[in-house]
PDB file of C-alpha atoms and ligand atoms in Angstrom:
ATOM      1  CA  MET A 188     115.272 127.383  72.254  1.00 87.00           C
ATOM      2  CA  THR A 189     112.827 130.941  71.994  1.00 96.00           C
ATOM      3  CA  ALA A 190     109.158 129.773  72.593  1.00 97.00           C
ATOM      4  CA  LEU A 191     107.758 131.695  70.264  1.00 98.00           C
ATOM      5  CA  GLN A 192     109.514 133.274  66.735  1.00 98.00           C
ATOM      6  CA  LEU A 193     108.318 135.450  64.437  1.00 98.00           C
ATOM      7  CA  ASP A 194     110.270 136.405  61.258  1.00 98.00           C
ATOM      8  CA  HIS A 195     109.403 138.492  59.475  1.00 98.00           C
ATOM      9  CA  VAL A 196     105.813 137.890  59.209  1.00 98.00           C
ATOM     10  CA  THR A 197     103.334 140.007  57.032  1.00 98.00           C
ATOM     11  CA  LYS A 198      99.270 139.813  56.825  1.00 98.00           C
ATOM     12  CA  ILE A 199      97.464 140.924  54.206  1.00 98.00           C
ATOM     13  CA  TYR A 200      93.789 140.455  54.158  1.00 97.00           C
ATOM     14  CA  PRO A 201      91.829 139.632  51.148  1.00 95.00           C
ATOM     15  CA  GLY A 202      91.058 143.315  49.775  1.00 94.00           C
ATOM     16  CA  GLY A 203      94.398 144.036  50.430  1.00 95.00           C
ATOM     17  CA  VAL A 204      94.731 145.677  54.160  1.00 96.00           C
ATOM     18  CA  ARG A 205      98.316 145.657  55.124  1.00 97.00           C
ATOM     19  CA  ALA A 206      97.219 144.802  58.433  1.00 98.00           C
ATOM     20  CA  VAL A 207     100.698 143.590  59.498  1.00 98.00           C
ATOM     21  CA  GLU A 208     103.621 144.542  57.879  1.00 98.00           C
ATOM     22  CA  GLU A 209     107.363 142.069  58.248  1.00 98.00           C
ATOM     23  CA  VAL A 210     107.487 141.395  62.019  1.00 98.00           C
ATOM     24  CA  SER A 211     109.599 140.025  63.906  1.00 98.00           C
ATOM     25  CA  PHE A 212     110.854 139.242  67.351  1.00 98.00           C
ATOM     26  CA  ASP A 213     111.165 136.323  70.133  1.00 97.00           C
ATOM     27  CA  LEU A 214     110.100 135.169  73.146  1.00 98.00           C
ATOM     28  CA  ALA A 215     112.467 133.488  75.141  1.00 98.00           C
ATOM     29  CA  PRO A 216     111.057 130.566  77.183  1.00 97.00           C
ATOM     30  CA  GLY A 217     108.985 132.129  80.534  1.00 97.00           C
ATOM     31  CA  GLN A 218     108.942 135.295  79.633  1.00 98.00           C
ATOM     32  CA  ARG A 219     106.366 137.933  78.890  1.00 98.00           C
ATOM     33  CA  ALA A 220     105.938 140.795  76.638  1.00 98.00           C
ATOM     34  CA  ALA A 221     102.869 143.398  76.217  1.00 98.00           C
ATOM     35  CA  LEU A 222     102.223 144.473  73.086  1.00 98.00           C
ATOM     36  CA  VAL A 223     100.824 147.603  72.353  1.00 97.00           C
ATOM     37  CA  GLY A 224     100.010 150.529  69.814  1.00 95.00           C
ATOM     38  CA  PRO A 225      97.003 152.248  68.376  1.00 94.00           C
ATOM     39  CA  SER A 226      93.616 150.650  67.432  1.00 94.00           C
ATOM     40  CA  GLY A 227      94.007 149.437  64.089  1.00 95.00           C
ATOM     41  CA  ALA A 228      97.828 148.864  64.315  1.00 96.00           C
ATOM     42  CA  GLY A 229      97.395 144.897  63.907  1.00 97.00           C
ATOM     43  CA  LYS A 230      97.762 144.087  67.651  1.00 97.00           C
ATOM     44  CA  THR A 231      94.803 140.975  66.728  1.00 97.00           C
ATOM     45  CA  THR A 232      95.774 140.205  63.859  1.00 98.00           C
ATOM     46  CA  ILE A 233      99.498 139.269  65.294  1.00 98.00           C
ATOM     47  CA  LEU A 234      97.845 137.384  68.121  1.00 98.00           C
ATOM     48  CA  ARG A 235      95.301 135.954  65.423  1.00 98.00           C
ATOM     49  CA  LEU A 236      97.964 134.361  63.761  1.00 98.00           C
ATOM     50  CA  ILE A 237      99.903 132.930  66.346  1.00 98.00           C
ATOM     51  CA  ALA A 238      97.566 131.315  67.340  1.00 98.00           C
ATOM     52  CA  GLY A 239      96.126 129.641  63.232  1.00 98.00           C
ATOM     53  CA  LEU A 240      93.548 131.834  63.382  1.00 97.00           C
ATOM     54  CA  GLU A 241      94.829 133.659  60.428  1.00 97.00           C
ATOM     55  CA  THR A 242      96.779 132.197  57.548  1.00 98.00           C
ATOM     56  CA  VAL A 243     100.071 134.300  57.067  1.00 98.00           C
ATOM     57  CA  SER A 244     101.153 135.830  54.011  1.00 98.00           C
ATOM     58  CA  ARG A 245     104.691 135.786  54.487  1.00 98.00           C
ATOM     59  CA  GLY A 246     107.256 134.801  56.899  1.00 98.00           C
ATOM     60  CA  GLN A 247     108.018 131.935  60.030  1.00 98.00           C
ATOM     61  CA  ILE A 248     105.864 131.083  63.093  1.00 98.00           C
ATOM     62  CA  LEU A 249     107.574 128.812  65.564  1.00 98.00           C
ATOM     63  CA  LEU A 250     106.788 127.650  68.931  1.00 98.00           C
ATOM     64  CA  ALA A 251     109.186 125.754  70.223  1.00 96.00           C
ATOM     65  CA  GLY A 252     111.555 125.589  67.465  1.00 96.00           C
ATOM     66  CA  ARG A 253     109.186 124.123  65.759  1.00 97.00           C
ATOM     67  CA  ASP A 254     107.718 125.439  62.314  1.00 98.00           C
ATOM     68  CA  VAL A 255     103.458 126.036  62.877  1.00 98.00           C
ATOM     69  CA  THR A 256     102.592 128.588  60.118  1.00 98.00           C
ATOM     70  CA  ARG A 257     101.131 126.240  58.109  1.00 97.00           C
ATOM     71  CA  LEU A 258      99.229 124.274  61.412  1.00 97.00           C
ATOM     72  CA  SER A 259      95.963 124.538  62.138  1.00 97.00           C
ATOM     73  CA  PRO A 260      94.973 125.966  65.512  1.00 95.00           C
ATOM     74  CA  ARG A 261      94.412 122.558  67.418  1.00 91.00           C
ATOM     75  CA  ARG A 262      97.797 121.170  66.105  1.00 94.00           C
ATOM     76  CA  ARG A 263      99.186 124.417  68.273  1.00 95.00           C
ATOM     77  CA  ASN A 264      99.669 124.083  71.422  1.00 93.00           C
ATOM     78  CA  VAL A 265      98.593 127.596  72.405  1.00 97.00           C
ATOM     79  CA  ALA A 266      95.589 129.467  74.371  1.00 96.00           C
ATOM     80  CA  MET A 267      93.767 132.578  73.018  1.00 96.00           C
ATOM     81  CA  VAL A 268      91.711 134.603  75.547  1.00 95.00           C
ATOM     82  CA  PHE A 269      89.707 137.518  74.427  1.00 92.00           C
ATOM     83  CA  GLN A 270      88.616 140.833  75.581  1.00 90.00           C
ATOM     84  CA  GLN A 271      85.062 138.924  75.661  1.00 85.00           C
ATOM     85  CA  THR A 272      84.680 135.611  75.843  1.00 82.00           C
ATOM     86  CA  LEU A 273      81.221 133.628  75.051  1.00 88.00           C
ATOM     87  CA  LEU A 274      81.500 130.795  77.999  1.00 95.00           C
ATOM     88  CA  TYR A 275      79.343 127.237  76.874  1.00 96.00           C
ATOM     89  CA  PRO A 276      76.386 128.937  77.782  1.00 95.00           C
ATOM     90  CA  HIS A 277      74.815 124.650  78.510  1.00 96.00           C
ATOM     91  CA  LEU A 278      77.849 123.590  80.255  1.00 97.00           C
ATOM     92  CA  ARG A 279      78.232 125.241  83.720  1.00 98.00           C
ATOM     93  CA  VAL A 280      81.543 126.928  85.050  1.00 98.00           C
ATOM     94  CA  TYR A 281      82.917 123.204  86.211  1.00 98.00           C
ATOM     95  CA  GLY A 282      81.860 121.284  82.434  1.00 98.00           C
ATOM     96  CA  ASN A 283      83.357 124.994  80.984  1.00 98.00           C
ATOM     97  CA  LEU A 284      86.754 124.720  82.620  1.00 98.00           C
ATOM     98  CA  ALA A 285      86.754 120.914  81.699  1.00 98.00           C
ATOM     99  CA  PHE A 286      86.223 120.539  77.970  1.00 96.00           C
ATOM    100  CA  ALA A 287      89.168 121.008  76.122  1.00 94.00           C
ATOM    101  CA  LEU A 288      90.613 118.538  78.485  1.00 96.00           C
ATOM    102  CA  LYS A 289      87.685 116.548  77.597  1.00 96.00           C
ATOM    103  CA  MET A 290      88.705 116.680  73.986  1.00 93.00           C
ATOM    104  CA  ARG A 291      91.794 115.363  74.260  1.00 92.00           C
ATOM    105  CA  GLY A 292      90.485 112.572  76.388  1.00 95.00           C
ATOM    106  CA  ALA A 293      91.941 112.631  79.561  1.00 96.00           C
ATOM    107  CA  ALA A 294      91.555 111.164  82.651  1.00 97.00           C
ATOM    108  CA  ARG A 295      88.929 112.563  84.538  1.00 97.00           C
ATOM    109  CA  SER A 296      91.439 112.439  88.205  1.00 97.00           C
ATOM    110  CA  GLU A 297      93.672 114.529  86.099  1.00 97.00           C
ATOM    111  CA  ILE A 298      90.753 116.620  84.888  1.00 98.00           C
ATOM    112  CA  ASP A 299      88.980 117.163  88.339  1.00 98.00           C
ATOM    113  CA  HIS A 300      92.554 118.156  89.796  1.00 97.00           C
ATOM    114  CA  ARG A 301      93.208 120.863  86.759  1.00 97.00           C
ATOM    115  CA  VAL A 302      89.973 122.169  87.310  1.00 98.00           C
ATOM    116  CA  ARG A 303      89.410 122.640  90.837  1.00 97.00           C
ATOM    117  CA  GLU A 304      93.655 124.252  90.952  1.00 96.00           C
ATOM    118  CA  ALA A 305      92.825 126.146  88.169  1.00 95.00           C
ATOM    119  CA  ALA A 306      89.684 127.758  89.351  1.00 96.00           C
ATOM    120  CA  GLU A 307      91.412 127.956  93.697  1.00 95.00           C
ATOM    121  CA  TRP A 308      94.111 130.198  91.468  1.00 92.00           C
ATOM    122  CA  LEU A 309      91.180 132.556  89.601  1.00 93.00           C
ATOM    123  CA  GLY A 310      89.359 132.599  93.512  1.00 93.00           C
ATOM    124  CA  ILE A 311      86.578 130.857  91.421  1.00 96.00           C
ATOM    125  CA  GLY A 312      86.453 127.457  93.260  1.00 97.00           C
ATOM    126  CA  ASP A 313      83.054 128.225  94.688  1.00 98.00           C
ATOM    127  CA  LEU A 314      80.879 128.748  91.668  1.00 98.00           C
ATOM    128  CA  LEU A 315      81.862 125.654  89.689  1.00 98.00           C
ATOM    129  CA  HIS A 316      78.358 124.204  89.584  1.00 98.00           C
ATOM    130  CA  ARG A 317      76.232 128.292  88.119  1.00 98.00           C
ATOM    131  CA  ARG A 318      75.868 128.138  84.292  1.00 97.00           C
ATOM    132  CA  PRO A 319      77.844 131.242  82.461  1.00 96.00           C
ATOM    133  CA  TRP A 320      74.474 133.213  82.913  1.00 95.00           C
ATOM    134  CA  GLU A 321      75.197 133.402  86.546  1.00 97.00           C
ATOM    135  CA  LEU A 322      78.241 134.894  87.021  1.00 96.00           C
ATOM    136  CA  SER A 323      79.420 138.758  86.774  1.00 94.00           C
ATOM    137  CA  GLY A 324      81.710 139.917  83.691  1.00 91.00           C
ATOM    138  CA  GLY A 325      84.395 139.649  85.859  1.00 92.00           C
ATOM    139  CA  GLN A 326      83.638 136.101  86.794  1.00 95.00           C
ATOM    140  CA  GLN A 327      83.198 135.214  83.389  1.00 95.00           C
ATOM    141  CA  GLN A 328      86.507 136.490  82.505  1.00 94.00           C
ATOM    142  CA  ARG A 329      87.966 134.366  84.877  1.00 95.00           C
ATOM    143  CA  VAL A 330      86.632 131.271  83.723  1.00 97.00           C
ATOM    144  CA  ALA A 331      88.077 132.274  80.317  1.00 96.00           C
ATOM    145  CA  LEU A 332      91.134 132.425  81.882  1.00 95.00           C
ATOM    146  CA  GLY A 333      90.699 129.129  84.025  1.00 96.00           C
ATOM    147  CA  ARG A 334      90.184 127.324  80.422  1.00 96.00           C
ATOM    148  CA  ALA A 335      93.177 128.205  78.994  1.00 95.00           C
ATOM    149  CA  LEU A 336      94.988 127.535  82.377  1.00 95.00           C
ATOM    150  CA  VAL A 337      93.585 123.813  82.445  1.00 96.00           C
ATOM    151  CA  ARG A 338      95.303 123.686  79.180  1.00 94.00           C
ATOM    152  CA  ARG A 339      98.831 123.732  80.238  1.00 94.00           C
ATOM    153  CA  PRO A 340      99.805 125.274  76.391  1.00 95.00           C
ATOM    154  CA  GLN A 341     103.430 126.310  75.171  1.00 95.00           C
ATOM    155  CA  LEU A 342     102.603 130.259  75.149  1.00 98.00           C
ATOM    156  CA  PHE A 343      99.415 132.223  76.238  1.00 98.00           C
ATOM    157  CA  LEU A 344      97.866 134.567  73.919  1.00 98.00           C
ATOM    158  CA  LEU A 345      95.876 137.072  75.187  1.00 97.00           C
ATOM    159  CA  ASP A 346      93.896 140.441  73.853  1.00 97.00           C
ATOM    160  CA  GLU A 347      92.892 142.637  76.543  1.00 96.00           C
ATOM    161  CA  PRO A 348      91.075 140.529  78.371  1.00 94.00           C
ATOM    162  CA  LEU A 349      90.662 142.877  80.994  1.00 93.00           C
ATOM    163  CA  ALA A 350      89.476 145.212  78.895  1.00 92.00           C
ATOM    164  CA  HIS A 351      85.643 145.704  79.994  1.00 88.00           C
ATOM    165  CA  LEU A 352      86.393 145.612  83.719  1.00 89.00           C
ATOM    166  CA  ASP A 353      85.695 148.096  86.506  1.00 91.00           C
ATOM    167  CA  PRO A 354      89.513 149.553  87.109  1.00 91.00           C
ATOM    168  CA  GLU A 355      89.598 148.225  90.864  1.00 91.00           C
ATOM    169  CA  LEU A 356      88.390 144.083  89.131  1.00 90.00           C
ATOM    170  CA  ARG A 357      91.408 144.738  86.536  1.00 92.00           C
ATOM    171  CA  GLY A 358      94.148 145.622  89.434  1.00 93.00           C
ATOM    172  CA  GLN A 359      93.429 142.337  90.739  1.00 92.00           C
ATOM    173  CA  LEU A 360      93.498 140.185  87.977  1.00 92.00           C
ATOM    174  CA  ARG A 361      96.297 141.735  86.821  1.00 94.00           C
ATOM    175  CA  GLU A 362      98.554 140.508  89.176  1.00 94.00           C
ATOM    176  CA  GLU A 363      96.431 137.077  89.445  1.00 93.00           C
ATOM    177  CA  ILE A 364      96.774 136.858  85.903  1.00 95.00           C
ATOM    178  CA  LEU A 365     101.042 137.511  86.979  1.00 96.00           C
ATOM    179  CA  ARG A 366     100.825 135.031  89.641  1.00 95.00           C
ATOM    180  CA  VAL A 367      99.457 132.128  87.333  1.00 94.00           C
ATOM    181  CA  GLN A 368     101.640 132.922  84.379  1.00 96.00           C
ATOM    182  CA  GLN A 369     104.869 132.568  86.734  1.00 95.00           C
ATOM    183  CA  ARG A 370     104.004 129.913  88.544  1.00 94.00           C
ATOM    184  CA  LEU A 371     103.469 128.232  84.722  1.00 95.00           C
ATOM    185  CA  GLY A 372     106.477 129.095  83.724  1.00 97.00           C
ATOM    186  CA  THR A 373     104.505 129.793  80.180  1.00 97.00           C
ATOM    187  CA  ALA A 374     105.120 132.781  78.372  1.00 98.00           C
ATOM    188  CA  MET A 375     103.013 134.820  77.191  1.00 98.00           C
ATOM    189  CA  LEU A 376     102.381 137.565  74.304  1.00 98.00           C
ATOM    190  CA  TYR A 377      99.485 140.191  76.265  1.00 98.00           C
ATOM    191  CA  VAL A 378      97.748 142.926  74.564  1.00 97.00           C
ATOM    192  CA  THR A 379      96.763 146.335  76.113  1.00 95.00           C
ATOM    193  CA  HIS A 380      96.008 149.702  75.189  1.00 87.00           C
ATOM    194  CA  ASP A 381      96.285 150.142  79.095  1.00 88.00           C
ATOM    195  CA  PRO A 382      99.880 151.728  79.980  1.00 87.00           C
ATOM    196  CA  MET A 383      99.906 150.633  83.324  1.00 88.00           C
ATOM    197  CA  GLU A 384      99.066 146.627  82.504  1.00 93.00           C
ATOM    198  CA  ALA A 385     101.726 146.804  80.106  1.00 95.00           C
ATOM    199  CA  GLN A 386     104.351 147.965  82.954  1.00 93.00           C
ATOM    200  CA  VAL A 387     102.707 145.022  85.141  1.00 93.00           C
ATOM    201  CA  LEU A 388     102.966 142.082  82.773  1.00 95.00           C
ATOM    202  CA  GLY A 389     104.975 142.914  80.165  1.00 96.00           C
ATOM    203  CA  GLN A 390     109.062 142.299  80.748  1.00 97.00           C
ATOM    204  CA  ARG A 391     109.129 143.757  76.997  1.00 96.00           C
ATOM    205  CA  ILE A 392     106.966 145.409  75.717  1.00 97.00           C
ATOM    206  CA  LEU A 393     106.499 145.703  71.373  1.00 97.00           C
ATOM    207  CA  THR A 394     105.367 148.652  70.098  1.00 96.00           C
ATOM    208  CA  LEU A 395     103.336 148.295  67.244  1.00 96.00           C
ATOM    209  CA  ARG A 396     102.152 151.287  64.500  1.00 96.00           C
ATOM    210  CA  ASN A 397     100.519 150.400  61.425  1.00 96.00           C
ATOM    211  CA  GLY A 398     101.717 146.699  61.325  1.00 97.00           C
ATOM    212  CA  GLY A 399     104.781 147.245  61.724  1.00 97.00           C
ATOM    213  CA  LEU A 400     107.413 146.675  65.223  1.00 97.00           C
ATOM    214  CA  MET A 401     108.936 150.364  66.720  1.00 93.00           C
ATOM    215  CA  GLY A 402     112.270 150.232  67.498  1.00 74.00           C
TER     216      GLY A 402
HETATM  217  P1  ADP B 716      94.330 146.286  66.318  1.00 97.52           P
HETATM  218  O1  ADP B 716      94.438 144.916  67.476  1.00 97.52           O
HETATM  219  O2  ADP B 716      96.004 146.768  67.240  1.00 97.52           O
HETATM  220  O3  ADP B 716      93.272 147.321  67.148  1.00 97.52           O
HETATM  221  P2  ADP B 716      93.726 145.015  64.259  1.00 97.52           P
HETATM  222  O4  ADP B 716      94.744 143.500  64.031  1.00 97.52           O
HETATM  223  O5  ADP B 716      92.520 144.348  64.806  1.00 97.52           O
HETATM  224  O6  ADP B 716      94.263 145.803  65.003  1.00 97.52           O
HETATM  225  O7  ADP B 716      93.317 145.192  62.934  1.00 97.52           O
HETATM  226  C1  ADP B 716      94.824 145.955  61.920  1.00 97.52           C
HETATM  227  C2  ADP B 716      94.578 146.258  60.423  1.00 97.52           C
HETATM  228  O8  ADP B 716      93.514 145.379  60.019  1.00 97.52           O
HETATM  229  C3  ADP B 716      93.197 147.190  60.820  1.00 97.52           C
HETATM  230  O9  ADP B 716      92.851 148.074  59.520  1.00 97.52           O
HETATM  231  C4  ADP B 716      92.136 146.712  60.403  1.00 97.52           C
HETATM  232  O10 ADP B 716      90.867 146.969  59.894  1.00 97.52           O
HETATM  233  C5  ADP B 716      92.311 145.150  59.340  1.00 97.52           C
HETATM  234  N1  ADP B 716      92.088 144.206  59.719  1.00 97.52           N
HETATM  235  C6  ADP B 716      91.308 143.703  60.399  1.00 97.52           C
HETATM  236  N2  ADP B 716      90.256 142.618  61.035  1.00 97.52           N
HETATM  237  C7  ADP B 716      89.957 142.487  59.056  1.00 97.52           C
HETATM  238  C8  ADP B 716      89.935 141.397  58.219  1.00 97.52           C
HETATM  239  N3  ADP B 716      89.295 140.165  58.986  1.00 97.52           N
HETATM  240  N4  ADP B 716      89.488 141.919  56.467  1.00 97.52           N
HETATM  241  C9  ADP B 716      90.197 142.727  56.664  1.00 97.52           C
HETATM  242  N5  ADP B 716      90.855 144.054  57.378  1.00 97.52           N
HETATM  243  C10 ADP B 716      91.294 143.518  58.811  1.00 97.52           C
END
């Protein structure tokens, strides 16, 4: 069984841009892969296709053996973290972390447990009562990562989540992401421009050029 399988996936945007061409690869359960390549190579598009935020033009996407190619994002159990994540401005950190679980109708005790656990893993346990605008950029990205963690998805999709942070913070958070991913054993696809990040976080490195995988 694979956690994720892309089978000859092609994306042609309206207007004819061929963003992704015949991409096939898979991730084993718990495996981490870094997706690298120059700007415009199609990295973000691949993540968005897997998350269901864009429709596939041709090909198939399977999650844990299930064909999700035509399913809405809600029906795919994946969590995506972006370069800059907008937190819900009217909710405190706690509310931001709890939001997806509340929507899902989880029990209050379960929500509380997962929120506090994720906050502790990410070092934001003392920020649970803050509003998003009272947080630094690094703290906001920790909350964004926490929102993905509490959901216990089948797959993490991270799109340069550390790109806007200073080098020291990047290094710290990189290690934290690695630690938490290993603890949860959830497969992860991580887009980055940073070779160091790709080395540390990717057990495999997938290189993309002009929409196609190299090698
Ligand atoms: P990367 O993440 O590697 O920088 P992207 O996946 O963002 O690359 O983009 C791949 C190609 O698809 C680029 O040529 C980009 O201009 C194009 N593209 C991305 N999004 C859209 C869109 N919504 N409509 C049309 N073209 C797009």
